[in-house]
Amino acid sequence: MEKCDIGVIGLAVMGQNLALNMHNKCFRTAVYNRTAERTRAFIEQRGDGLYGAESLEEFVSALARPRKVLLLVKAGPAVDATLDALIPLLEPGDIVMESGNSHFSDTDRRQPEVEKMGVHFIGMGVSGGEYGALHGPSIMPGGRREAYESVEPILTRIAAQTADGPCCAYLGSGSAGHFVKMVHNGIEYGVMQVLAEAYDVMRRGMGLSNDRIQAVFAEWNQGELASYLVEITADILSRTDDETGDPLVEAILDEAQQKGTGKWTSQAALDLGVPVPTLTAAVDARILSAMKAQRVRHAQRLSGPDPAGVPETLLGDLADAVYLAVLASYAQGMHVFQAASEEKGYGLDRSVIARIWKGGCIVRSALLDPIQKAYEAEPGLESLLLAPHFSAAYAQRIGGLRRIAEAACSRGLPVPALSASLAYLDGLRTERLPANLIQAQRDYFGAHTYRRVDREGDFHTEWQDIHNVI
């Protein structure tokens, strides 16, 4: 038989649809799943024209050299187990692309282990969900450039296509691809929480009907707030429950689950010394939402103001608030990329990241075009808020964010991501923060020293007479 151009291991939803995407782009594709029954069922139901292998040995023998393998199994021990079985069957020069939601530290560990066998290892983020996998996702590969160049013709063909080119590009060495995908997911958490808070302000604060809220999101999706997440929010709000005829969203339990990638972003940012308050607030909000039983008990004991009464005339302010909070989510993520490039040597180009996120992926947004242009104009840009386009947007919209935060807080509506975004923006523009007191406190109890505003050096004050303390 004619050898296959590429092979896919793992036939869950993403694996199946990426395999079909490759086949539809005229690449001969082999597939394998640990459970042979799933492989056979997939080939029978959807995989006409694909080669279904029932063993790893058969799978490897079906691939043309240098073999190109896309691994799409559950992140964690399953990846290691699959690699342990696969790598001995490969030869020097073959390429393995690992595209689960793996933590970047696992990629840093796996890459040298695989490459000591002469096999190239690419840690590769993929975003777009089931639809994107089939029709064109955003692809974020990292590793050795020469390995990427071998698979580039396939990856750029199956990726989403925009006017600026395919939504795939080499991002950097080592674990750069999985690091970028992790931060992508952190931004995704932030934007989703911001939209949920806007929904709550309209629903409980303004008392708007579901239809009216849906129309607002649909209107936002026609302007500067246009994005995949705003689009699907409008679609979600248009659905009714088949059983009750009421909006389906009202029948969904208010417990948001998570797989941990948003938390990883906050943890990595803390390690890098980068503030990401909007993204962290979104993670905290999901954790709090999961405390349903505790929230019910607290609601019975702790009183608060009636949330109703936010004027509908503040809808324009709400749009401004959402814009700035979404911008803050991207700005915080881009700051993490800058710090990671410096510490980990990734060499990330933030204009390229913005470009390949413009199609196919979950965080695609109209904001990404001016973000791309901002970093093209100034690759070392310290903060997105300093780009002229966004400085002007801040000046125009900050009043709206402030008014929405005030209105929500005065009525007991929790808006953690909107509030965190406002505090972040206010902190950035504050030349002198009260951290001088914190440093004095640290010196008082721990002799940690402090620096002065009027001279160089480190100083310590004997704040108390320790000999007289009992």
Coordinates of C-alpha atoms in Angstrom, one line a residue:
M1 CA 0.0 0.0 0.0
E2 CA 1.0 3.6 -0.4
K3 CA 2.6 5.0 2.8
C4 CA 0.7 7.7 4.8
D5 CA 1.9 11.3 5.1
I6 CA 1.0 11.5 8.8
G7 CA -0.6 9.5 11.6
V8 CA -2.9 10.4 14.5
I9 CA -2.9 8.6 17.8
G10 CA -6.0 9.1 19.9
L11 CA -9.5 9.1 18.5
A12 CA -11.5 11.2 20.9
V13 CA -13.3 14.2 19.4
M14 CA -10.2 16.3 18.7
G15 CA -8.3 13.4 17.2
Q16 CA -11.1 12.2 15.0
N17 CA -11.7 15.7 13.6
L18 CA -8.1 16.6 13.0
A19 CA -7.6 13.3 11.2
L20 CA -10.6 14.1 9.0
N21 CA -9.3 17.6 8.4
M22 CA -6.0 16.2 7.2
H23 CA -7.7 13.7 5.0
N24 CA -9.9 16.4 3.5
K25 CA -6.8 18.4 2.7
C26 CA -5.6 15.5 0.7
F27 CA -3.0 14.1 3.1
R28 CA -2.9 10.4 3.4
T29 CA -3.7 9.8 7.1
A30 CA -3.3 6.8 9.4
V31 CA -5.2 6.6 12.7
Y32 CA -4.7 4.5 15.8
N33 CA -6.5 4.3 19.2
R34 CA -5.5 2.1 22.2
T35 CA -8.9 0.6 22.0
A36 CA -9.1 -1.1 18.6
E37 CA -12.9 -1.1 18.7
R38 CA -12.9 2.7 18.6
T39 CA -10.6 2.7 15.6
R40 CA -12.8 0.2 13.7
A41 CA -16.0 2.2 14.6
F42 CA -14.5 5.5 13.5
I43 CA -13.3 4.1 10.2
E44 CA -16.7 2.5 9.5
Q45 CA -18.8 5.6 10.5
R46 CA -16.7 8.5 9.4
G47 CA -13.2 7.5 8.2
D48 CA -13.7 6.4 4.7
G49 CA -10.3 6.9 3.0
L50 CA -8.3 6.8 6.2
Y51 CA -6.1 3.9 7.2
G52 CA -7.1 2.4 10.5
A53 CA -4.3 0.5 12.3
E54 CA -5.1 -1.9 15.1
S55 CA -1.6 -2.0 16.7
L56 CA 1.1 0.5 17.2
E57 CA 3.4 -1.6 15.0
E58 CA 1.0 -1.6 12.2
F59 CA 0.4 2.2 12.6
V60 CA 4.2 3.0 12.5
S61 CA 4.7 0.7 9.5
A62 CA 2.0 2.6 7.6
L63 CA 3.9 5.9 7.8
A64 CA 6.3 7.3 5.2
R65 CA 9.7 8.3 6.5
P66 CA 10.5 10.5 8.2
R67 CA 7.4 9.5 10.1
K68 CA 5.1 12.3 11.4
V69 CA 2.9 11.4 14.3
L70 CA 0.3 13.6 16.0
L71 CA -0.4 12.5 19.5
L72 CA -3.8 13.4 20.9
V73 CA -4.3 11.5 24.1
K74 CA -5.3 12.8 27.6
A75 CA -2.7 15.0 29.2
G76 CA -0.7 13.4 32.0
P77 CA 0.4 9.8 32.5
A78 CA -1.4 8.6 29.3
V79 CA 1.0 10.7 27.2
D80 CA 4.0 9.2 28.9
A81 CA 2.6 5.7 28.5
T82 CA 2.0 6.2 24.8
L83 CA 5.4 7.7 24.3
D84 CA 7.0 4.8 26.1
A85 CA 5.3 2.4 23.7
L86 CA 5.7 4.5 20.6
I87 CA 9.3 5.8 20.6
P88 CA 11.1 2.4 20.5
L89 CA 9.2 1.7 17.2
L90 CA 10.4 5.0 15.6
E91 CA 13.7 5.9 13.9
P92 CA 16.0 8.9 14.1
G93 CA 14.6 11.8 12.2
D94 CA 11.0 10.8 12.9
I95 CA 8.7 13.5 14.5
V96 CA 6.2 13.3 17.3
M97 CA 3.8 16.2 17.8
E98 CA 2.1 16.1 21.3
S99 CA -1.1 18.1 21.2
G100 CA -2.9 17.4 24.5
N101 CA -3.4 20.2 27.0
S102 CA -0.1 19.2 28.6
H103 CA 1.6 21.4 31.2
F104 CA 4.7 23.1 29.6
S105 CA 6.9 21.6 32.3
D106 CA 6.0 18.1 31.1
T107 CA 7.0 19.1 27.6
D108 CA 10.3 20.4 28.9
R109 CA 10.8 17.0 30.5
R110 CA 9.7 14.9 27.6
Q111 CA 11.5 16.6 24.8
P112 CA 15.1 15.7 25.9
E113 CA 14.0 12.2 26.7
V114 CA 12.5 11.7 23.3
E115 CA 15.3 13.5 21.4
K116 CA 18.0 11.4 23.0
M117 CA 16.6 8.6 20.8
G118 CA 17.0 10.8 17.8
V119 CA 13.3 11.5 17.4
H120 CA 12.1 15.1 17.2
F121 CA 9.5 16.2 19.7
I122 CA 7.1 19.1 19.2
G123 CA 4.9 20.4 22.0
M124 CA 2.0 21.8 20.1
G125 CA -1.1 23.6 21.4
V126 CA -4.3 23.4 19.3
S127 CA -7.3 25.6 19.9
G128 CA -10.7 25.6 18.2
G129 CA -12.7 22.8 19.8
E130 CA -14.5 20.2 17.7
Y131 CA -15.5 22.5 14.9
G132 CA -12.0 24.1 14.6
A133 CA -10.3 20.7 14.6
L134 CA -12.4 19.7 11.6
H135 CA -12.5 23.0 9.6
G136 CA -9.3 24.7 10.7
P137 CA -7.9 25.4 14.2
S138 CA -5.2 27.7 15.6
I139 CA -2.0 25.7 15.9
M140 CA 0.8 26.7 18.3
P141 CA 3.9 24.5 17.8
G142 CA 7.2 24.8 19.7
G143 CA 10.4 22.8 19.7
R144 CA 13.3 22.6 17.2
R145 CA 12.7 24.8 14.2
E146 CA 14.0 22.1 11.8
A147 CA 11.4 19.7 13.1
Y148 CA 8.7 22.2 12.6
E149 CA 9.8 22.9 9.1
S150 CA 9.3 19.3 8.2
V151 CA 5.7 19.3 9.3
E152 CA 4.9 22.9 8.3
P153 CA 3.3 22.1 4.9
I154 CA 0.7 19.9 6.7
L155 CA 0.1 22.1 9.7
T156 CA -0.4 25.3 7.7
R157 CA -2.8 23.5 5.3
I158 CA -5.0 22.2 8.1
A159 CA -5.0 25.4 10.2
A160 CA -7.6 28.1 10.0
Q161 CA -6.9 30.6 7.2
T162 CA -7.2 34.4 7.5
A163 CA -6.3 37.3 5.2
D164 CA -3.0 37.4 7.1
G165 CA -2.2 33.7 6.4
P166 CA -2.6 30.4 8.1
C167 CA -3.2 30.4 11.9
C168 CA -0.1 28.4 12.5
A169 CA 3.5 29.5 13.0
Y170 CA 6.7 28.3 14.7
L171 CA 6.6 30.0 18.1
G172 CA 9.9 29.1 19.8
S173 CA 12.2 26.5 21.3
G174 CA 11.4 24.0 24.0
S175 CA 7.9 24.1 25.5
A176 CA 7.0 27.4 23.8
G177 CA 4.0 25.9 22.1
H178 CA 2.4 24.5 25.1
F179 CA 3.2 27.6 27.2
V180 CA 1.4 29.8 24.6
K181 CA -1.6 27.4 24.6
M182 CA -1.7 27.5 28.4
V183 CA -1.8 31.3 28.5
H184 CA -4.4 31.3 25.7
N185 CA -6.6 29.2 28.0
G186 CA -6.0 31.7 30.9
I187 CA -7.1 34.5 28.7
E188 CA -10.1 32.4 27.7
Y189 CA -11.0 32.1 31.4
G190 CA -10.8 35.8 31.8
V191 CA -13.0 36.7 28.9
M192 CA -15.6 34.1 29.7
Q193 CA -15.9 35.4 33.3
V194 CA -16.2 39.0 32.1
L195 CA -19.0 38.1 29.8
A196 CA -20.8 36.1 32.6
E197 CA -20.6 39.2 34.8
A198 CA -22.0 41.4 32.1
Y199 CA -24.8 38.9 31.7
D200 CA -25.5 39.1 35.4
V201 CA -25.5 42.9 35.5
M202 CA -28.0 42.9 32.8
R203 CA -30.2 40.1 34.2
R204 CA -30.2 40.8 37.9
G205 CA -29.0 44.3 38.0
M206 CA -31.0 45.9 35.1
G207 CA -33.8 43.4 35.1
L208 CA -33.5 42.8 31.3
S209 CA -35.3 39.9 29.7
N210 CA -33.3 37.1 28.2
D211 CA -34.3 38.2 24.7
R212 CA -33.1 41.7 25.4
I213 CA -29.8 40.4 26.8
Q214 CA -29.3 38.2 23.8
A215 CA -29.9 41.2 21.5
V216 CA -27.2 43.2 23.4
F217 CA -24.6 40.4 22.9
A218 CA -25.6 40.1 19.2
E219 CA -25.2 43.8 18.8
W220 CA -21.8 43.7 20.6
N221 CA -20.7 41.0 18.1
Q222 CA -21.2 43.5 15.2
G223 CA -18.7 46.0 16.6
E224 CA -15.4 46.3 18.4
L225 CA -16.4 43.5 20.9
A226 CA -16.9 41.0 18.0
S227 CA -15.4 37.7 19.1
Y228 CA -16.0 34.0 19.1
L229 CA -17.0 34.1 22.8
V230 CA -19.4 37.0 22.4
E231 CA -20.9 35.2 19.3
I232 CA -21.5 31.9 21.1
T233 CA -22.9 33.8 24.1
A234 CA -25.6 35.4 21.9
D235 CA -26.3 31.9 20.4
I236 CA -26.6 30.3 23.8
L237 CA -29.1 33.0 25.0
S238 CA -31.2 32.3 21.9
R239 CA -31.8 28.7 22.8
T240 CA -34.9 27.5 24.7
D241 CA -35.4 24.4 26.8
D242 CA -37.4 21.8 24.9
E243 CA -39.1 20.7 28.1
T244 CA -40.1 24.1 29.6
G245 CA -39.9 26.5 26.7
D246 CA -37.8 28.8 29.0
P247 CA -34.3 30.0 28.1
L248 CA -32.1 26.9 28.3
V249 CA -29.3 28.8 30.1
E250 CA -31.7 29.3 33.1
A251 CA -31.9 25.5 33.5
I252 CA -28.2 25.1 33.7
L253 CA -26.7 24.7 37.2
D254 CA -24.5 27.6 38.2
E255 CA -21.3 25.5 38.8
A256 CA -18.5 26.2 36.3
Q257 CA -16.1 23.3 35.9
Q258 CA -12.4 23.6 34.9
K259 CA -9.5 21.4 33.7
G260 CA -6.8 23.4 35.4
T261 CA -5.2 25.3 32.5
G262 CA -6.5 28.7 33.8
K263 CA -5.0 27.9 37.2
W264 CA -1.7 27.0 35.5
T265 CA -1.6 30.4 33.9
S266 CA -2.0 32.2 37.2
Q267 CA 0.7 29.9 38.8
A268 CA 3.1 30.5 36.0
A269 CA 2.5 34.3 36.2
L270 CA 3.2 34.3 39.9
D271 CA 6.4 32.4 39.3
L272 CA 7.4 35.0 36.7
G273 CA 6.4 37.9 38.9
V274 CA 3.7 39.1 36.5
P275 CA 0.3 40.4 37.8
V276 CA -2.7 38.7 36.1
P277 CA -5.5 39.8 38.4
T278 CA -8.3 39.5 35.8
L279 CA -7.3 36.0 34.9
T280 CA -6.8 34.9 38.5
A281 CA -10.2 36.4 39.4
A282 CA -11.8 34.3 36.8
V283 CA -10.2 31.1 38.2
D284 CA -11.3 32.1 41.7
A285 CA -14.8 32.7 40.4
R286 CA -15.0 29.2 39.0
I287 CA -13.8 27.8 42.3
L288 CA -16.4 29.8 44.2
S289 CA -19.1 28.8 41.8
A290 CA -18.4 25.1 42.5
M291 CA -19.1 25.8 46.2
K292 CA -22.9 25.6 45.5
A293 CA -23.9 24.1 48.8
Q294 CA -21.9 26.6 50.8
R295 CA -23.3 29.5 48.8
V296 CA -26.8 28.3 49.5
R297 CA -26.1 28.2 53.2
H298 CA -24.4 31.6 53.2
A299 CA -27.3 33.1 51.2
Q300 CA -29.7 32.0 54.0
R301 CA -27.6 33.7 56.7
L302 CA -25.9 36.8 55.1
S303 CA -28.0 39.6 53.8
G304 CA -27.2 42.1 51.2
P305 CA -28.8 44.8 49.0
D306 CA -31.4 44.1 46.3
P307 CA -29.3 43.7 43.1
A308 CA -32.0 45.3 41.0
G309 CA -31.8 48.9 40.2
V310 CA -28.8 49.3 37.9
P311 CA -30.2 51.7 35.2
E312 CA -30.5 50.4 31.7
T313 CA -29.0 53.7 30.6
L314 CA -25.7 52.2 31.7
L315 CA -25.7 49.7 28.8
G316 CA -23.2 51.8 26.9
D317 CA -21.0 51.9 30.0
L318 CA -21.3 48.1 30.3
A319 CA -20.0 47.7 26.7
D320 CA -17.0 50.0 27.6
A321 CA -16.4 48.0 30.8
V322 CA -16.4 44.7 28.9
Y323 CA -14.0 46.1 26.3
L324 CA -11.5 47.2 28.9
A325 CA -11.7 44.0 30.9
V326 CA -11.2 41.9 27.8
L327 CA -8.3 44.1 26.8
A328 CA -6.9 43.7 30.3
S329 CA -7.1 39.9 29.9
Y330 CA -5.1 40.0 26.7
A331 CA -2.6 42.6 28.1
Q332 CA -1.9 40.4 31.1
G333 CA -1.4 37.3 28.9
M334 CA 1.0 39.3 26.6
H335 CA 2.9 40.4 29.7
V336 CA 3.4 36.8 30.7
F337 CA 4.7 36.0 27.3
Q338 CA 7.3 38.8 27.6
A339 CA 8.5 37.6 30.9
A340 CA 8.6 33.9 29.8
S341 CA 10.6 34.8 26.7
E342 CA 13.2 36.5 28.9
E343 CA 13.4 33.8 31.5
K344 CA 12.9 30.7 29.4
G345 CA 14.5 31.8 26.2
Y346 CA 11.4 31.1 24.1
G347 CA 11.8 34.2 21.8
L348 CA 8.1 34.6 21.5
D349 CA 6.9 37.2 19.0
R350 CA 3.6 38.6 20.3
S351 CA 2.5 39.9 17.0
V352 CA 2.8 36.4 15.5
I353 CA 0.8 35.0 18.5
A354 CA -1.9 37.6 17.9
R355 CA -2.0 36.8 14.2
I356 CA -2.4 33.0 14.6
W357 CA -5.2 33.6 17.2
K358 CA -7.3 35.6 14.7
G359 CA -8.9 32.5 13.2
G360 CA -10.0 29.1 14.4
C361 CA -9.3 29.5 18.1
I362 CA -11.5 30.2 21.1
V363 CA -10.1 33.6 21.9
R364 CA -10.3 34.9 18.3
S365 CA -11.5 38.5 18.5
A366 CA -11.6 41.8 16.7
L367 CA -9.2 43.1 19.3
L368 CA -6.4 40.8 17.9
D369 CA -6.0 42.9 14.8
P370 CA -5.0 46.1 16.7
I371 CA -3.0 43.9 19.1
Q372 CA -1.0 42.4 16.2
K373 CA -0.4 45.9 14.8
A374 CA 0.7 47.3 18.1
Y375 CA 3.4 44.6 18.5
E376 CA 4.4 44.9 14.8
A377 CA 5.0 48.6 15.4
E378 CA 6.8 48.1 18.6
P379 CA 8.0 44.5 19.3
G380 CA 9.3 45.3 22.8
L381 CA 6.1 47.1 23.8
E382 CA 6.0 47.2 27.6
S383 CA 2.2 47.1 27.9
L384 CA -0.7 47.0 25.4
L385 CA -2.1 50.0 27.3
L386 CA 0.8 52.1 26.1
A387 CA 0.1 51.5 22.4
P388 CA -1.6 54.6 21.0
H389 CA -4.7 52.7 19.9
F390 CA -5.3 51.3 23.3
S391 CA -4.3 54.4 25.2
A392 CA -7.1 56.2 23.4
A393 CA -9.5 53.4 24.1
Y394 CA -8.7 53.5 27.8
A395 CA -9.3 57.3 27.9
Q396 CA -12.6 56.8 26.2
R397 CA -13.9 53.9 28.2
I398 CA -12.4 54.0 31.7
G399 CA -15.3 56.1 33.0
G400 CA -17.8 53.4 31.9
L401 CA -15.8 50.6 33.7
R402 CA -15.7 52.7 36.8
R403 CA -19.4 53.4 36.8
I404 CA -20.3 49.7 36.2
A405 CA -18.0 48.6 39.0
E406 CA -19.6 51.2 41.3
A407 CA -23.1 50.3 40.4
A408 CA -22.6 46.5 40.7
C409 CA -20.7 46.7 44.0
S410 CA -23.3 49.1 45.5
R411 CA -26.0 46.5 44.8
G412 CA -24.1 43.5 45.9
L413 CA -23.6 42.1 42.4
P414 CA -20.2 40.2 42.4
V415 CA -18.1 41.3 39.5
P416 CA -14.7 40.0 40.4
A417 CA -13.1 40.1 36.9
L418 CA -14.5 43.6 36.1
S419 CA -13.4 44.8 39.5
A420 CA -9.9 43.2 39.2
S421 CA -9.5 44.8 35.8
L422 CA -10.3 48.2 37.1
A423 CA -7.9 47.8 40.0
Y424 CA -5.2 46.5 37.6
L425 CA -5.7 49.6 35.3
D426 CA -5.7 52.0 38.3
G427 CA -2.6 50.3 39.7
L428 CA -0.8 50.7 36.4
R429 CA -1.5 54.4 36.2
T430 CA -0.6 55.1 39.9
E431 CA 2.9 56.4 40.2
R432 CA 3.1 56.0 44.0
L433 CA 1.4 53.0 45.5
P434 CA 1.1 52.3 49.3
A435 CA 3.7 49.5 49.0
N436 CA 6.0 51.8 51.0
L437 CA 4.0 50.9 54.1
I438 CA 4.2 47.2 53.3
Q439 CA 8.0 47.4 53.0
A440 CA 8.1 49.3 56.3
Q441 CA 6.1 46.5 57.9
R442 CA 8.4 43.9 56.5
D443 CA 11.4 45.7 57.8
Y444 CA 9.7 46.2 61.2
F445 CA 9.0 42.5 61.9
G446 CA 11.7 40.8 59.7
A447 CA 14.5 43.4 59.2
H448 CA 14.1 42.9 55.5
T449 CA 15.4 46.5 54.8
Y450 CA 13.9 49.1 52.4
R451 CA 15.1 51.5 49.8
R452 CA 14.5 55.2 50.0
V453 CA 13.2 57.7 47.5
D454 CA 15.9 60.2 48.2
R455 CA 19.1 58.2 48.1
E456 CA 20.6 54.9 46.9
G457 CA 21.2 51.9 49.1
D458 CA 19.4 49.5 51.4
F459 CA 18.3 50.7 54.8
H460 CA 17.0 49.3 58.1
T461 CA 15.3 51.0 61.0
E462 CA 15.2 49.7 64.6
W463 CA 11.5 50.2 64.9
Q464 CA 11.2 49.0 68.5
D465 CA 13.5 48.4 71.4
I466 CA 13.6 44.6 71.4
H467 CA 15.3 44.6 74.8
N468 CA 12.1 46.0 76.4
V469 CA 9.7 43.6 74.6
I470 CA 8.4 40.9 76.9

